[in-house]
Amino acid sequence: MTKSETMAPDEASALIDALIRELGDWRGEMLARARALILTAEPETVEEWKWRGVPVWSRGGILCTGETYKDKVKLTFPKGAALEDPAGLFNASLDGNARRAIDLFEGDELNEAAFMALIKTAAGLNAQKKPAKR
């Protein structure tokens, strides 16, 4: 088992809190805002900490991840290619067959209603998973 598989959700949430505080700039604010929108849109979302420090939000599977870089916050939806995005939030990883991402730069504003709709749609897609064969 990996550490992320054994970590309690409250421990993962504490690590995300610490990351947001540690960033201490617009990236932390943006990540905190995205997190709040995710948890508002899908209150039963579980917070995880994977891949050596990436916040992950899951409900029946991964909804999205929140990576921070020097110049951006990247919100990646592993099944983004299967999601309708009428507001055109996806602006990165557009060439792949599965994932899509939203790259947010300093000064960008996240369309909150459209983002929460994407989260709800991702949760709905995860809920449609076929049960494993026995």
PDB file of C-alpha atoms in Angstrom:
ATOM      1  CA  MET A   1       0.000   0.000   0.000  1.00  0.00           C
ATOM      2  CA  THR A   2       1.137   3.523  -0.698  1.00  0.00           C
ATOM      3  CA  LYS A   3       1.003   6.270   1.865  1.00  0.00           C
ATOM      4  CA  SER A   4      -1.935   7.917   0.058  1.00  0.00           C
ATOM      5  CA  GLU A   5      -3.961   4.715   0.348  1.00  0.00           C
ATOM      6  CA  THR A   6      -3.496   4.537   4.109  1.00  0.00           C
ATOM      7  CA  MET A   7      -3.753   8.238   4.952  1.00  0.00           C
ATOM      8  CA  ALA A   8      -6.878   9.286   6.831  1.00  0.00           C
ATOM      9  CA  PRO A   9      -8.947  11.957   5.062  1.00  0.00           C
ATOM     10  CA  ASP A  10      -8.452  14.419   7.935  1.00  0.00           C
ATOM     11  CA  GLU A  11      -4.676  13.966   7.613  1.00  0.00           C
ATOM     12  CA  ALA A  12      -4.893  14.696   3.875  1.00  0.00           C
ATOM     13  CA  SER A  13      -7.037  17.766   4.575  1.00  0.00           C
ATOM     14  CA  ALA A  14      -4.454  19.004   7.078  1.00  0.00           C
ATOM     15  CA  LEU A  15      -1.704  18.613   4.476  1.00  0.00           C
ATOM     16  CA  ILE A  16      -3.761  20.607   1.970  1.00  0.00           C
ATOM     17  CA  ASP A  17      -4.305  23.303   4.623  1.00  0.00           C
ATOM     18  CA  ALA A  18      -0.543  23.406   5.221  1.00  0.00           C
ATOM     19  CA  LEU A  19       0.212  23.654   1.485  1.00  0.00           C
ATOM     20  CA  ILE A  20      -2.173  26.594   1.099  1.00  0.00           C
ATOM     21  CA  ARG A  21      -0.552  28.379   4.073  1.00  0.00           C
ATOM     22  CA  GLU A  22       2.956  27.570   2.822  1.00  0.00           C
ATOM     23  CA  LEU A  23       2.262  29.018  -0.619  1.00  0.00           C
ATOM     24  CA  GLY A  24       1.193  32.275   1.015  1.00  0.00           C
ATOM     25  CA  ASP A  25       0.411  34.022  -2.271  1.00  0.00           C
ATOM     26  CA  TRP A  26      -2.197  34.134  -5.030  1.00  0.00           C
ATOM     27  CA  ARG A  27      -1.613  30.433  -5.756  1.00  0.00           C
ATOM     28  CA  GLY A  28      -2.639  29.492  -2.225  1.00  0.00           C
ATOM     29  CA  GLU A  29      -5.675  31.739  -2.472  1.00  0.00           C
ATOM     30  CA  MET A  30      -6.658  30.213  -5.830  1.00  0.00           C
ATOM     31  CA  LEU A  31      -6.190  26.647  -4.572  1.00  0.00           C
ATOM     32  CA  ALA A  32      -8.211  27.446  -1.437  1.00  0.00           C
ATOM     33  CA  ARG A  33     -11.011  28.941  -3.551  1.00  0.00           C
ATOM     34  CA  ALA A  34     -11.102  25.946  -5.894  1.00  0.00           C
ATOM     35  CA  ARG A  35     -11.145  23.622  -2.882  1.00  0.00           C
ATOM     36  CA  ALA A  36     -14.064  25.485  -1.304  1.00  0.00           C
ATOM     37  CA  LEU A  37     -16.017  25.334  -4.572  1.00  0.00           C
ATOM     38  CA  ILE A  38     -15.359  21.599  -4.925  1.00  0.00           C
ATOM     39  CA  LEU A  39     -16.543  20.883  -1.384  1.00  0.00           C
ATOM     40  CA  THR A  40     -19.608  23.101  -1.884  1.00  0.00           C
ATOM     41  CA  ALA A  41     -20.547  21.482  -5.195  1.00  0.00           C
ATOM     42  CA  GLU A  42     -20.047  17.935  -3.890  1.00  0.00           C
ATOM     43  CA  PRO A  43     -20.097  17.925  -0.067  1.00  0.00           C
ATOM     44  CA  GLU A  44     -19.322  14.190   0.120  1.00  0.00           C
ATOM     45  CA  THR A  45     -16.000  14.692  -1.648  1.00  0.00           C
ATOM     46  CA  VAL A  46     -13.007  13.042   0.014  1.00  0.00           C
ATOM     47  CA  GLU A  47      -9.727  14.923   0.135  1.00  0.00           C
ATOM     48  CA  GLU A  48      -6.592  12.932  -0.581  1.00  0.00           C
ATOM     49  CA  TRP A  49      -2.862  13.636  -0.778  1.00  0.00           C
ATOM     50  CA  LYS A  50      -1.123  11.692  -3.532  1.00  0.00           C
ATOM     51  CA  TRP A  51       1.968  11.559  -5.674  1.00  0.00           C
ATOM     52  CA  ARG A  52       4.279  13.192  -3.142  1.00  0.00           C
ATOM     53  CA  GLY A  53       2.212  16.258  -2.478  1.00  0.00           C
ATOM     54  CA  VAL A  54      -0.702  16.707  -4.870  1.00  0.00           C
ATOM     55  CA  PRO A  55      -4.120  17.566  -3.429  1.00  0.00           C
ATOM     56  CA  VAL A  56      -6.762  15.252  -4.885  1.00  0.00           C
ATOM     57  CA  TRP A  57     -10.534  15.475  -4.563  1.00  0.00           C
ATOM     58  CA  SER A  58     -12.469  12.243  -5.060  1.00  0.00           C
ATOM     59  CA  ARG A  59     -16.024  11.024  -5.045  1.00  0.00           C
ATOM     60  CA  GLY A  60     -16.457   7.595  -6.557  1.00  0.00           C
ATOM     61  CA  GLY A  61     -13.116   8.208  -8.271  1.00  0.00           C
ATOM     62  CA  ILE A  62     -10.944  11.247  -8.782  1.00  0.00           C
ATOM     63  CA  LEU A  63     -12.848  14.433  -9.598  1.00  0.00           C
ATOM     64  CA  CYS A  64      -9.797  16.631  -9.994  1.00  0.00           C
ATOM     65  CA  THR A  65      -6.307  17.343  -8.731  1.00  0.00           C
ATOM     66  CA  GLY A  66      -4.805  20.679  -7.738  1.00  0.00           C
ATOM     67  CA  GLU A  67      -1.174  21.180  -8.654  1.00  0.00           C
ATOM     68  CA  THR A  68       0.721  24.394  -8.052  1.00  0.00           C
ATOM     69  CA  TYR A  69       3.636  25.663 -10.101  1.00  0.00           C
ATOM     70  CA  LYS A  70       5.652  28.881 -10.037  1.00  0.00           C
ATOM     71  CA  ASP A  71       3.315  30.621 -12.440  1.00  0.00           C
ATOM     72  CA  LYS A  72       0.015  28.744 -12.245  1.00  0.00           C
ATOM     73  CA  VAL A  73      -2.467  26.541 -10.463  1.00  0.00           C
ATOM     74  CA  LYS A  74      -3.458  23.527 -12.563  1.00  0.00           C
ATOM     75  CA  LEU A  75      -6.779  21.815 -11.890  1.00  0.00           C
ATOM     76  CA  THR A  76      -6.730  18.513 -13.770  1.00  0.00           C
ATOM     77  CA  PHE A  77      -9.795  16.373 -14.415  1.00  0.00           C
ATOM     78  CA  PRO A  78      -8.639  12.836 -15.288  1.00  0.00           C
ATOM     79  CA  LYS A  79     -11.882  12.162 -17.194  1.00  0.00           C
ATOM     80  CA  GLY A  80     -12.204  15.711 -18.496  1.00  0.00           C
ATOM     81  CA  ALA A  81     -12.481  14.709 -22.155  1.00  0.00           C
ATOM     82  CA  ALA A  82     -15.769  12.998 -21.290  1.00  0.00           C
ATOM     83  CA  LEU A  83     -17.193  16.100 -19.585  1.00  0.00           C
ATOM     84  CA  GLU A  84     -19.216  18.783 -21.283  1.00  0.00           C
ATOM     85  CA  ASP A  85     -17.604  22.184 -20.768  1.00  0.00           C
ATOM     86  CA  PRO A  86     -20.048  24.725 -22.193  1.00  0.00           C
ATOM     87  CA  ALA A  87     -18.256  27.627 -20.466  1.00  0.00           C
ATOM     88  CA  GLY A  88     -14.918  26.624 -22.000  1.00  0.00           C
ATOM     89  CA  LEU A  89     -13.018  26.386 -18.716  1.00  0.00           C
ATOM     90  CA  PHE A  90     -10.643  23.710 -19.991  1.00  0.00           C
ATOM     91  CA  ASN A  91      -7.609  25.442 -21.470  1.00  0.00           C
ATOM     92  CA  ALA A  92      -4.835  22.850 -21.044  1.00  0.00           C
ATOM     93  CA  SER A  93      -4.186  19.172 -21.798  1.00  0.00           C
ATOM     94  CA  LEU A  94      -6.667  19.465 -24.650  1.00  0.00           C
ATOM     95  CA  ASP A  95      -4.966  16.982 -26.963  1.00  0.00           C
ATOM     96  CA  GLY A  96      -5.244  13.886 -24.786  1.00  0.00           C
ATOM     97  CA  ASN A  97      -7.901  11.218 -24.953  1.00  0.00           C
ATOM     98  CA  ALA A  98      -8.920  11.365 -21.292  1.00  0.00           C
ATOM     99  CA  ARG A  99      -7.856  14.308 -19.173  1.00  0.00           C
ATOM    100  CA  ARG A 100      -8.430  18.022 -19.413  1.00  0.00           C
ATOM    101  CA  ALA A 101      -7.101  20.802 -17.208  1.00  0.00           C
ATOM    102  CA  ILE A 102      -7.751  24.374 -16.216  1.00  0.00           C
ATOM    103  CA  ASP A 103      -4.576  26.456 -15.930  1.00  0.00           C
ATOM    104  CA  LEU A 104      -5.077  29.527 -13.771  1.00  0.00           C
ATOM    105  CA  PHE A 105      -2.516  32.323 -13.737  1.00  0.00           C
ATOM    106  CA  GLU A 106      -2.112  35.293 -11.427  1.00  0.00           C
ATOM    107  CA  GLY A 107      -4.973  37.695 -11.991  1.00  0.00           C
ATOM    108  CA  ASP A 108      -7.254  35.063 -13.554  1.00  0.00           C
ATOM    109  CA  GLU A 109     -10.747  34.637 -12.202  1.00  0.00           C
ATOM    110  CA  LEU A 110     -12.367  31.226 -12.021  1.00  0.00           C
ATOM    111  CA  ASN A 111     -15.949  31.088 -13.291  1.00  0.00           C
ATOM    112  CA  GLU A 112     -17.304  29.645 -10.060  1.00  0.00           C
ATOM    113  CA  ALA A 113     -20.701  28.492 -11.320  1.00  0.00           C
ATOM    114  CA  ALA A 114     -19.181  26.755 -14.359  1.00  0.00           C
ATOM    115  CA  PHE A 115     -16.451  25.163 -12.215  1.00  0.00           C
ATOM    116  CA  MET A 116     -18.983  23.789  -9.726  1.00  0.00           C
ATOM    117  CA  ALA A 117     -21.036  22.442 -12.655  1.00  0.00           C
ATOM    118  CA  LEU A 118     -17.905  20.619 -13.936  1.00  0.00           C
ATOM    119  CA  ILE A 119     -17.352  19.119 -10.486  1.00  0.00           C
ATOM    120  CA  LYS A 120     -20.957  17.911 -10.323  1.00  0.00           C
ATOM    121  CA  THR A 121     -20.697  16.463 -13.816  1.00  0.00           C
ATOM    122  CA  ALA A 122     -17.435  14.685 -12.931  1.00  0.00           C
ATOM    123  CA  ALA A 123     -19.078  13.199  -9.826  1.00  0.00           C
ATOM    124  CA  GLY A 124     -22.021  12.065 -11.944  1.00  0.00           C
ATOM    125  CA  LEU A 125     -19.672  10.413 -14.428  1.00  0.00           C
ATOM    126  CA  ASN A 126     -17.854   8.616 -11.599  1.00  0.00           C
ATOM    127  CA  ALA A 127     -21.196   7.402 -10.244  1.00  0.00           C
ATOM    128  CA  GLN A 128     -21.978   5.799 -13.613  1.00  0.00           C
ATOM    129  CA  LYS A 129     -19.033   3.395 -13.310  1.00  0.00           C
ATOM    130  CA  LYS A 130     -20.007  -0.152 -14.020  1.00  0.00           C
ATOM    131  CA  PRO A 131     -19.562  -2.518 -11.080  1.00  0.00           C
ATOM    132  CA  ALA A 132     -16.539  -4.797 -11.299  1.00  0.00           C
ATOM    133  CA  LYS A 133     -17.204  -8.282 -12.619  1.00  0.00           C
ATOM    134  CA  ARG A 134     -16.964 -11.036 -10.054  1.00  0.00           C
TER     135      ARG A 134
END
